[in-house]
Tab-separated table of C-alpha atoms and ligand atoms in Angstrom:
chain	number	residue	atom	x	y	z
O	1372	MET	CA	8.831	12.525	171.684
O	1373	SER	CA	8.258	16.149	170.607
O	1374	GLN	CA	6.088	18.171	172.990
O	1375	LEU	CA	4.640	21.642	172.536
O	1376	ALA	CA	2.485	23.742	174.851
O	1377	VAL	CA	0.733	26.969	173.867
O	1378	THR	CA	-0.438	29.302	176.603
O	1379	ASN	CA	-2.545	32.431	176.639
O	1380	VAL	CA	-4.579	32.092	173.416
O	1381	VAL	CA	-8.274	32.485	172.576
O	1382	LEU	CA	-10.454	30.564	170.143
O	1383	PRO	CA	-12.648	32.463	167.653
O	1384	ASP	CA	-15.605	32.094	170.068
O	1385	GLN	CA	-13.422	34.143	172.472
O	1386	ALA	CA	-12.836	31.287	174.950
O	1387	ALA	CA	-9.387	31.514	176.594
O	1388	VAL	CA	-7.529	28.217	176.298
O	1389	GLY	CA	-4.198	26.463	176.461
O	1390	LEU	CA	-3.118	23.735	174.047
O	1391	ARG	CA	-0.713	20.810	174.167
O	1392	ALA	CA	0.617	18.750	171.261
O	1393	GLU	CA	2.653	15.564	171.292
O	1394	ASN	CA	4.345	14.132	168.211
O	1395	GLY	CA	2.588	16.642	165.979
O	1396	VAL	CA	-0.959	15.949	167.194
O	1397	ILE	CA	-3.137	18.036	169.531
O	1398	VAL	CA	-3.598	16.031	172.748
O	1399	ALA	CA	-5.312	18.648	174.916
O	1400	VAL	CA	-7.055	21.986	174.450
O	1401	GLY	CA	-9.108	23.908	176.971
O	1402	PRO	CA	-9.147	26.478	179.780
O	1403	ASP	CA	-7.237	24.266	182.226
O	1404	VAL	CA	-4.502	23.009	179.892
O	1405	THR	CA	-1.051	24.026	181.115
O	1406	PRO	CA	2.525	23.114	180.070
O	1407	ARG	CA	4.139	19.916	181.310
O	1408	HIS	CA	7.734	19.091	182.036
O	1409	GLY	CA	9.687	18.818	178.791
O	1410	ASP	CA	7.300	20.945	176.696
O	1411	VAL	CA	8.502	23.644	174.322
O	1412	VAL	CA	6.337	26.535	175.562
O	1413	LEU	CA	4.871	29.188	173.268
O	1414	ASP	CA	3.287	32.273	174.790
O	1415	GLY	CA	0.356	33.143	172.523
O	1416	ARG	CA	0.263	36.718	173.892
O	1417	ASP	CA	-3.553	36.718	174.021
O	1418	GLY	CA	-3.687	36.002	170.284
O	1419	ALA	CA	-6.439	34.203	168.351
O	1420	LEU	CA	-5.791	30.519	167.755
O	1421	VAL	CA	-7.028	29.488	164.301
O	1422	PRO	CA	-6.607	26.270	162.307
O	1423	GLY	CA	-3.911	26.509	159.628
O	1424	LEU	CA	-5.120	27.922	156.317
O	1425	VAL	CA	-5.084	25.572	153.325
O	1426	ASN	CA	-4.132	27.040	149.953
O	1427	GLY	CA	-6.071	24.689	147.668
O	1428	HIS	CA	-4.519	25.750	144.353
O	1429	THR	CA	-1.235	27.463	143.644
O	1430	HIS	CA	1.929	27.398	141.579
O	1431	ALA	CA	4.335	28.252	144.393
O	1432	ALA	CA	7.489	28.919	142.367
O	1433	MET	CA	5.665	31.553	140.319
O	1434	THR	CA	6.707	34.002	143.020
O	1435	LEU	CA	9.646	34.293	140.589
O	1436	PHE	CA	7.254	36.062	138.188
O	1437	ARG	CA	5.337	38.188	140.665
O	1438	GLY	CA	4.585	41.547	139.058
O	1439	TYR	CA	6.041	40.448	135.720
O	1440	GLY	CA	3.569	41.365	132.987
O	1441	ASP	CA	0.546	42.535	134.937
O	1442	ASP	CA	-2.558	43.958	133.271
O	1443	LEU	CA	-2.168	42.056	129.989
O	1444	PRO	CA	-4.777	39.837	128.302
O	1445	LEU	CA	-4.371	36.207	129.396
O	1446	MET	CA	-2.867	34.768	126.203
O	1447	THR	CA	-0.605	37.805	125.620
O	1448	TRP	CA	0.642	37.485	129.193
O	1449	LEU	CA	1.357	33.756	128.786
O	1450	GLU	CA	2.886	33.984	125.307
O	1451	THR	CA	5.032	37.117	125.707
O	1452	ARG	CA	5.949	36.943	129.386
O	1453	ILE	CA	5.385	33.749	131.345
O	1454	TRP	CA	6.182	31.030	128.819
O	1455	PRO	CA	9.460	32.664	127.535
O	1456	ALA	CA	10.641	33.248	131.126
O	1457	GLU	CA	9.673	29.694	132.116
O	1458	GLY	CA	11.813	28.486	129.202
O	1459	ARG	CA	14.839	29.803	131.126
O	1460	LEU	CA	13.884	28.067	134.383
O	1461	GLU	CA	16.368	25.741	136.014
O	1462	PRO	CA	15.387	23.241	138.739
O	1463	GLU	CA	17.197	25.295	141.397
O	1464	ASP	CA	15.116	28.361	140.458
O	1465	VAL	CA	11.973	26.372	141.274
O	1466	TYR	CA	13.460	25.383	144.631
O	1467	TRP	CA	14.122	29.008	145.623
O	1468	GLY	CA	10.867	30.364	144.160
O	1469	THR	CA	8.982	27.774	146.197
O	1470	ARG	CA	10.979	28.655	149.326
O	1471	LEU	CA	9.884	32.279	148.870
O	1472	ALA	CA	6.257	31.186	148.441
O	1473	CYS	CA	6.468	29.071	151.593
O	1474	LEU	CA	7.973	32.006	153.481
O	1475	GLU	CA	5.028	34.189	152.474
O	1476	MET	CA	2.509	31.464	153.302
O	1477	ILE	CA	4.020	30.765	156.738
O	1478	ARG	CA	3.910	34.514	157.455
O	1479	SER	CA	0.217	34.621	156.574
O	1480	GLY	CA	-0.847	31.487	158.483
O	1481	THR	CA	-1.036	28.896	155.682
O	1482	THR	CA	0.054	25.420	156.727
O	1483	LYS	CA	-0.770	23.325	153.635
O	1484	LEU	CA	-0.740	23.963	149.893
O	1485	VAL	CA	-1.824	22.176	146.737
O	1486	ASP	CA	0.812	22.888	144.101
O	1487	MET	CA	1.263	22.347	140.375
O	1488	TYR	CA	4.489	23.369	138.638
O	1489	TRP	CA	7.562	22.353	136.685
O	1490	HIS	CA	10.347	20.401	138.448
O	1491	ALA	CA	8.050	18.913	141.113
O	1492	PRO	CA	10.900	17.273	143.097
O	1493	GLU	CA	12.400	20.744	143.696
O	1494	THR	CA	8.996	21.969	144.879
O	1495	ALA	CA	8.769	19.019	147.267
O	1496	ARG	CA	12.297	19.622	148.573
O	1497	ALA	CA	11.540	23.305	149.195
O	1498	VAL	CA	8.247	22.544	150.962
O	1499	GLU	CA	9.943	19.903	153.086
O	1500	ASP	CA	12.751	22.312	154.025
O	1501	SER	CA	10.217	25.027	154.886
O	1502	GLY	CA	8.220	22.757	157.226
O	1503	LEU	CA	4.843	23.069	155.438
O	1504	ARG	CA	2.635	20.289	154.060
O	1505	ALA	CA	1.805	20.001	150.356
O	1506	PHE	CA	0.124	18.008	147.658
O	1507	VAL	CA	2.758	18.224	144.910
O	1508	CYS	CA	2.384	17.411	141.238
O	1509	ALA	CA	4.371	17.950	138.101
O	1510	VAL	CA	2.471	20.001	135.552
O	1511	LEU	CA	1.751	17.626	132.669
O	1512	PHE	CA	1.361	18.927	129.077
O	1513	ASP	CA	1.276	17.256	125.700
O	1514	GLY	CA	0.187	20.336	123.785
O	1515	GLY	CA	-3.215	18.702	123.259
O	1516	LYS	CA	-1.732	16.359	120.636
O	1517	ALA	CA	-2.412	12.631	120.843
O	1518	ASP	CA	1.188	11.800	119.804
O	1519	GLY	CA	2.376	13.546	122.969
O	1520	LEU	CA	1.261	10.668	125.178
O	1521	GLY	CA	4.666	8.940	125.347
O	1522	ALA	CA	6.539	12.018	126.592
O	1523	LEU	CA	3.760	12.853	129.060
O	1524	GLN	CA	3.851	9.313	130.457
O	1525	ASP	CA	7.627	9.588	130.932
O	1526	ASP	CA	7.249	12.943	132.714
O	1527	ALA	CA	4.474	11.705	134.975
O	1528	LEU	CA	6.193	8.467	135.963
O	1529	ALA	CA	9.548	10.177	136.556
O	1530	SER	CA	7.841	12.787	138.702
O	1531	LEU	CA	6.078	10.126	140.793
O	1532	ASP	CA	9.365	8.232	141.254
O	1533	HIS	CA	11.117	11.400	142.411
O	1534	LEU	CA	8.304	12.364	144.796
O	1535	ALA	CA	7.988	8.928	146.410
O	1536	PRO	CA	10.931	9.209	148.857
O	1537	PHE	CA	9.732	12.420	150.513
O	1538	GLY	CA	8.271	12.300	154.017
O	1539	ASP	CA	4.626	12.223	154.996
O	1540	ARG	CA	4.206	16.008	154.723
O	1541	ILE	CA	4.442	15.608	150.902
O	1542	THR	CA	1.567	13.909	149.032
O	1543	PRO	CA	2.302	13.115	145.352
O	1544	TYR	CA	-0.433	14.040	142.856
O	1545	LEU	CA	-0.926	13.868	139.090
O	1546	GLY	CA	-1.185	17.316	137.467
O	1547	PRO	CA	-2.606	17.441	133.941
O	1548	HIS	CA	-2.589	21.202	133.272
O	1549	ALA	CA	-6.013	21.551	131.567
O	1550	VAL	CA	-8.232	20.043	128.875
O	1551	TYR	CA	-6.801	22.503	126.303
O	1552	THR	CA	-3.168	21.503	126.906
O	1553	VAL	CA	-3.555	17.754	127.468
O	1554	SER	CA	-5.087	15.430	124.851
O	1555	PRO	CA	-8.000	13.097	125.647
O	1556	ALA	CA	-5.648	10.120	125.144
O	1557	SER	CA	-3.263	11.437	127.801
O	1558	LEU	CA	-6.132	12.359	130.137
O	1559	ALA	CA	-7.434	8.786	129.859
O	1560	TRP	CA	-3.982	7.399	130.680
O	1561	ILE	CA	-3.773	9.740	133.695
O	1562	GLY	CA	-7.202	8.543	134.865
O	1563	GLN	CA	-6.125	4.926	134.577
O	1564	THR	CA	-2.835	5.589	136.379
O	1565	ALA	CA	-4.636	7.464	139.169
O	1566	GLU	CA	-6.928	4.459	139.621
O	1567	GLU	CA	-4.092	1.901	139.567
O	1568	ARG	CA	-1.878	3.834	141.967
O	1569	ASP	CA	-4.660	5.363	144.094
O	1570	LEU	CA	-3.536	8.933	143.371
O	1571	GLY	CA	-5.334	12.243	143.269
O	1572	VAL	CA	-5.505	14.431	140.167
O	1573	HIS	CA	-5.157	18.218	140.188
O	1574	ILE	CA	-6.364	20.029	137.039
O	1575	HIS	CA	-7.514	23.502	135.953
O	1576	LEU	CA	-11.141	23.140	134.811
O	1577	ALA	CA	-13.878	25.374	133.403
O	1578	GLU	CA	-11.856	28.536	134.103
O	1579	THR	CA	-12.972	30.504	131.023
O	1580	ARG	CA	-15.892	30.453	128.611
O	1581	ARG	CA	-13.429	29.946	125.759
O	1582	GLU	CA	-12.068	26.789	127.393
O	1583	VAL	CA	-15.598	25.343	127.460
O	1584	GLU	CA	-16.394	26.375	123.868
O	1585	ASP	CA	-13.093	25.120	122.457
O	1586	CYS	CA	-13.497	21.791	124.261
O	1587	VAL	CA	-17.010	21.332	122.878
O	1588	ASN	CA	-15.792	22.188	119.361
O	1589	ALA	CA	-12.809	19.831	119.565
O	1590	THR	CA	-14.369	16.852	121.326
O	1591	GLY	CA	-18.149	17.345	121.364
O	1592	LEU	CA	-17.964	17.317	125.181
O	1593	ARG	CA	-17.843	19.990	127.833
O	1594	PRO	CA	-14.624	19.920	129.948
O	1595	LEU	CA	-16.307	18.174	132.877
O	1596	GLU	CA	-17.847	15.479	130.646
O	1597	LEU	CA	-14.457	14.906	129.051
O	1598	ILE	CA	-12.570	14.425	132.314
O	1599	GLU	CA	-15.381	12.287	133.696
O	1600	ARG	CA	-15.060	9.919	130.714
O	1601	CYS	CA	-11.291	9.883	131.232
O	1602	GLY	CA	-11.706	8.742	134.844
O	1603	LEU	CA	-10.440	11.925	136.512
O	1604	LEU	CA	-13.526	12.636	138.627
O	1605	ARG	CA	-12.291	10.895	141.759
O	1606	PRO	CA	-12.854	11.673	145.485
O	1607	SER	CA	-9.215	12.707	145.809
O	1608	SER	CA	-9.254	14.929	142.710
O	1609	ILE	CA	-9.056	18.712	142.854
O	1610	LEU	CA	-10.585	20.910	140.152
O	1611	ALA	CA	-9.205	24.450	140.152
O	1612	HIS	CA	-11.546	27.352	139.257
O	1613	GLY	CA	-14.837	25.816	138.000
O	1614	CYS	CA	-16.247	29.283	137.162
O	1615	TRP	CA	-18.161	27.978	134.127
O	1616	LEU	CA	-19.616	24.830	135.691
O	1617	GLU	CA	-23.383	24.358	135.347
O	1618	PRO	CA	-25.753	23.017	138.058
O	1619	ASP	CA	-25.985	19.512	136.545
O	1620	GLU	CA	-22.188	19.346	136.414
O	1621	LEU	CA	-21.943	20.432	140.062
O	1622	ALA	CA	-24.385	17.641	140.966
O	1623	LEU	CA	-22.104	15.082	139.301
O	1624	ILE	CA	-19.029	16.517	141.064
O	1625	ALA	CA	-20.871	16.249	144.406
O	1626	GLU	CA	-21.872	12.663	143.656
O	1627	ARG	CA	-18.224	11.756	143.020
O	1628	GLY	CA	-16.950	13.594	146.105
O	1629	THR	CA	-14.481	15.660	144.049
O	1630	THR	CA	-13.316	19.026	145.416
O	1631	VAL	CA	-13.549	22.315	143.522
O	1632	VAL	CA	-11.086	25.003	144.601
O	1633	THR	CA	-12.137	28.556	143.834
O	1634	ASN	CA	-9.501	31.260	143.221
O	1635	PRO	CA	-11.498	34.500	143.224
O	1636	VAL	CA	-8.585	36.963	143.132
O	1637	SER	CA	-6.933	35.269	140.155
O	1638	ASN	CA	-10.290	34.932	138.374
O	1639	MET	CA	-11.036	38.625	138.748
O	1640	LYS	CA	-7.507	39.752	137.877
O	1641	LEU	CA	-7.549	37.658	134.700
O	1642	ALA	CA	-11.187	38.682	134.072
O	1643	VAL	CA	-12.570	35.228	133.360
O	1644	GLY	CA	-16.068	36.682	133.123
O	1645	ARG	CA	-17.932	34.778	135.823
O	1646	GLN	CA	-17.606	34.008	139.515
O	1647	PHE	CA	-17.488	30.405	140.698
O	1648	PRO	CA	-21.198	29.434	141.135
O	1649	TYR	CA	-20.844	29.017	144.894
O	1650	SER	CA	-24.560	28.986	145.760
O	1651	ASP	CA	-25.282	26.266	143.182
O	1652	ALA	CA	-22.266	24.301	144.408
O	1653	ILE	CA	-23.435	24.439	148.030
O	1654	GLN	CA	-26.934	23.413	147.011
O	1655	ALA	CA	-25.481	20.434	145.142
O	1656	GLY	CA	-23.277	19.495	148.129
O	1657	VAL	CA	-19.893	20.028	146.439
O	1658	ASP	CA	-16.705	19.929	148.520
O	1659	ILE	CA	-15.075	23.366	148.264
O	1660	GLY	CA	-11.641	24.855	148.937
O	1661	LEU	CA	-10.061	28.287	148.497
O	1662	GLY	CA	-6.834	28.977	146.606
O	1663	THR	CA	-4.705	31.948	145.662
O	1664	ASP	CA	-3.469	30.545	142.323
O	1665	GLY	CA	0.139	31.524	141.504
O	1666	ALA	CA	1.742	34.792	142.560
O	1667	ALA	CA	1.941	35.800	138.895
O	1668	SER	CA	-1.861	36.094	138.746
O	1669	ASN	CA	-2.857	37.179	142.267
O	1670	ASN	CA	-0.167	38.644	143.162
O	1671	SER	CA	0.032	37.601	146.793
O	1672	LEU	CA	-0.339	34.248	148.549
O	1673	ASP	CA	-2.142	35.721	151.560
O	1674	LEU	CA	-5.333	33.699	152.103
O	1675	LEU	CA	-6.516	36.017	154.858
O	1676	GLN	CA	-6.910	38.716	152.201
O	1677	ASP	CA	-8.442	36.312	149.694
O	1678	MET	CA	-11.087	35.211	152.216
O	1679	LYS	CA	-12.472	38.747	152.141
O	1680	THR	CA	-12.408	38.914	148.353
O	1681	PHE	CA	-14.143	35.523	148.121
O	1682	ALA	CA	-16.931	36.629	150.446
O	1683	LEU	CA	-17.447	39.994	148.780
O	1684	ALA	CA	-17.384	38.613	145.243
O	1685	GLN	CA	-20.037	36.012	146.089
O	1686	LYS	CA	-22.284	38.466	147.925
O	1687	PHE	CA	-22.064	40.841	144.985
O	1688	ALA	CA	-22.640	38.150	142.333
O	1689	ASN	CA	-25.658	36.787	144.238
O	1690	ASP	CA	-27.071	40.242	144.977
O	1691	ASP	CA	-27.395	39.048	148.579
O	1692	PRO	CA	-25.223	40.110	151.552
O	1693	SER	CA	-26.218	36.988	153.504
O	1694	THR	CA	-24.444	34.750	150.951
O	1695	LEU	CA	-21.258	33.108	152.279
O	1696	PRO	CA	-21.140	34.274	155.933
O	1697	ALA	CA	-17.788	34.805	157.656
O	1698	GLY	CA	-17.778	31.527	159.605
O	1699	GLU	CA	-18.298	29.581	156.391
O	1700	VAL	CA	-15.488	31.479	154.632
O	1701	LEU	CA	-13.110	30.589	157.462
O	1702	ALA	CA	-14.188	26.923	157.349
O	1703	ILE	CA	-13.573	26.768	153.585
O	1704	ALA	CA	-10.193	28.546	153.809
O	1705	THR	CA	-9.024	26.145	156.520
O	1706	GLY	CA	-9.898	23.102	154.387
O	1707	GLN	CA	-12.863	22.057	156.543
O	1708	ARG	CA	-15.361	21.954	153.672
O	1709	SER	CA	-13.384	19.439	151.589
O	1710	ARG	CA	-12.746	15.818	152.487
O	1711	VAL	CA	-9.512	15.693	150.502
O	1712	LEU	CA	-8.119	18.970	151.883
O	1713	ALA	CA	-9.029	17.490	155.273
O	1714	GLY	CA	-8.852	20.589	157.452
O	1715	ARG	CA	-9.847	20.123	161.097
O	1716	PRO	CA	-10.942	22.542	163.805
O	1717	ILE	CA	-8.660	23.027	166.795
O	1718	GLU	CA	-9.529	19.810	168.631
O	1719	VAL	CA	-7.939	16.793	170.294
O	1720	GLY	CA	-6.679	14.339	167.676
O	1721	ALA	CA	-6.214	16.953	164.929
O	1722	PRO	CA	-2.732	17.643	163.549
O	1723	ALA	CA	-1.060	20.515	165.427
O	1724	ASP	CA	-1.311	22.856	162.414
O	1725	PHE	CA	-2.385	26.340	163.443
O	1726	ALA	CA	-1.684	30.054	163.415
O	1727	ILE	CA	-1.880	32.645	166.154
O	1728	ILE	CA	-3.176	36.083	165.206
O	1729	ASP	CA	-2.197	39.228	167.069
O	1730	ARG	CA	-5.405	40.670	168.538
O	1731	ASP	CA	-3.678	43.876	169.616
O	1732	GLN	CA	-3.562	45.192	166.044
O	1733	PRO	CA	-5.990	48.106	165.580
O	1734	GLU	CA	-7.754	46.445	162.617
O	1735	VAL	CA	-8.933	43.514	164.720
O	1736	ALA	CA	-9.157	45.008	168.201
O	1737	PRO	CA	-12.940	45.374	168.754
O	1738	GLY	CA	-15.746	43.228	167.351
O	1739	ASP	CA	-16.487	39.616	166.474
O	1740	LEU	CA	-13.244	37.727	165.983
O	1741	THR	CA	-14.395	35.524	163.088
O	1742	ALA	CA	-15.787	38.502	161.190
O	1743	ASN	CA	-12.563	40.410	161.874
O	1744	LEU	CA	-10.457	37.549	160.552
O	1745	VAL	CA	-12.434	37.440	157.295
O	1746	TYR	CA	-13.181	41.116	156.678
O	1747	ALA	CA	-10.392	43.045	158.409
O	1748	ALA	CA	-7.285	40.948	159.032
O	1749	THR	CA	-4.348	40.450	156.685
O	1750	GLY	CA	-1.516	37.955	156.871
O	1751	ALA	CA	0.633	40.615	158.522
O	1752	MET	CA	-1.308	40.017	161.755
O	1753	VAL	CA	-0.190	36.396	162.114
O	1754	HIS	CA	2.589	36.239	164.728
O	1755	THR	CA	3.070	32.467	165.041
O	1756	THR	CA	2.656	29.505	162.662
O	1757	VAL	CA	2.929	25.859	163.689
O	1758	VAL	CA	2.837	22.729	161.488
O	1759	GLY	CA	2.833	19.251	162.943
O	1760	GLY	CA	3.813	20.683	166.325
O	1761	ALA	CA	6.928	22.391	164.854
O	1762	VAL	CA	7.124	26.161	165.288
O	1763	LEU	CA	7.852	27.599	161.814
O	1764	MET	CA	7.363	31.244	162.777
O	1765	ARG	CA	7.581	32.801	166.229
O	1766	ASP	CA	6.948	36.505	166.782
O	1767	ARG	CA	7.095	36.915	162.972
O	1768	GLN	CA	10.652	35.541	162.791
O	1769	ILE	CA	11.417	32.684	160.362
O	1770	ASP	CA	14.825	31.081	160.103
O	1771	GLY	CA	16.625	31.756	156.804
O	1772	ALA	CA	14.164	34.376	155.515
O	1773	ASP	CA	16.795	36.933	154.450
O	1774	GLU	CA	18.809	34.370	152.484
O	1775	ILE	CA	15.698	33.237	150.566
O	1776	ILE	CA	14.766	36.780	149.545
O	1777	THR	CA	18.317	37.606	148.404
O	1778	GLU	CA	18.635	34.369	146.432
O	1779	VAL	CA	15.318	34.886	144.613
O	1780	ARG	CA	16.164	38.502	143.724
O	1781	ASN	CA	19.370	37.350	142.055
O	1782	ARG	CA	17.685	34.537	140.127
O	1783	VAL	CA	14.852	36.767	138.873
O	1784	LYS	CA	17.423	39.082	137.236
O	1785	ARG	CA	18.564	36.188	135.051
O	1786	LEU	CA	15.063	34.840	134.316
O	1787	THR	CA	13.707	38.181	133.157
O	1788	ALA	CA	16.920	39.403	131.456
O	1789	GLY	CA	16.297	41.343	128.249
O	1790	ASP	CA	12.889	42.649	129.300
C	1202	ZN	ZN1	-3.540	27.817	138.327
């Protein structure tokens, strides 16, 4: 049996507590909880104990393309930078790019990610080796052509076969890229397969106005109507972005129990023209998560920073500073406002997934802790990260970090050669 005890930490309401976990699950938390014989003991150094952050939408291995082609229009960036470089990708590149992403996420208190990228088995292997949890899917394309269904089916089934043997920290998903890169015939097959195999679907949806207009012109349906007819609107499905969703569409999403993950930093960097309609989504009762998107369009994977951006963007868009208060931002970023992301507060019976934040840093020293976490903290203030009772970072040290950084630097030289 694995046993962990954490001493000398405070909860965001400032209560001083201890915590014990057995076999990856919190079994005790409170002022009188002390270590027992056989426990691995972590001194929290008077830090703030927060549930692990959940990155609801990312492309982890795109750390390989961080800072490669910034400040370009979306299609120019994809066509002249990202897609040519991705053409040179080898499976081992994806492994190391994902390791780097996991390193950054562990350092900033993230304990679970929802990923979509090429070579999904390498992503799963890297996540497993890093100690994090992930929903992993292969990105599925058929170029929007109906005759692409056969190849897409082969890709999807091979990916599911390769993901099946991983442990319970890896959840296989189906990852149709978007309605403009996957044909209705393939989307319908994915919906049917998700139903038959009881799988979740992770798709980019309603990110730009052009996506909506092109979909209407091509199919007569808005993107949400199209995926609904194809059977993708499931309780376990995750829709990334949703900036151009309308109130009636949000009502349907709420009715189906599907989660929308907003990625405010990526949306603003790529200038998609509209913020996710958070207030309408809340009114409709939509499950919501927060994501960074890939490091090529963010450019960091630090959810503590993105919490602030999310809050500010919504306040500004709604012309109302009371929109999206700090406690709600923290609940969303820790997966507690989405049934499928399944975040839990620090409580008995929850998985022992948490971070400890250094309260001695000047940026968070005085004031309300929750507000400080959302508006002042960055990932650099996390000193300890734990997943399933395993200590992945202690006093900001992570095993193997130097090797990962060196390996990725060398691989990026090859991937971006000639530019
Ligand atoms: Zn994305």
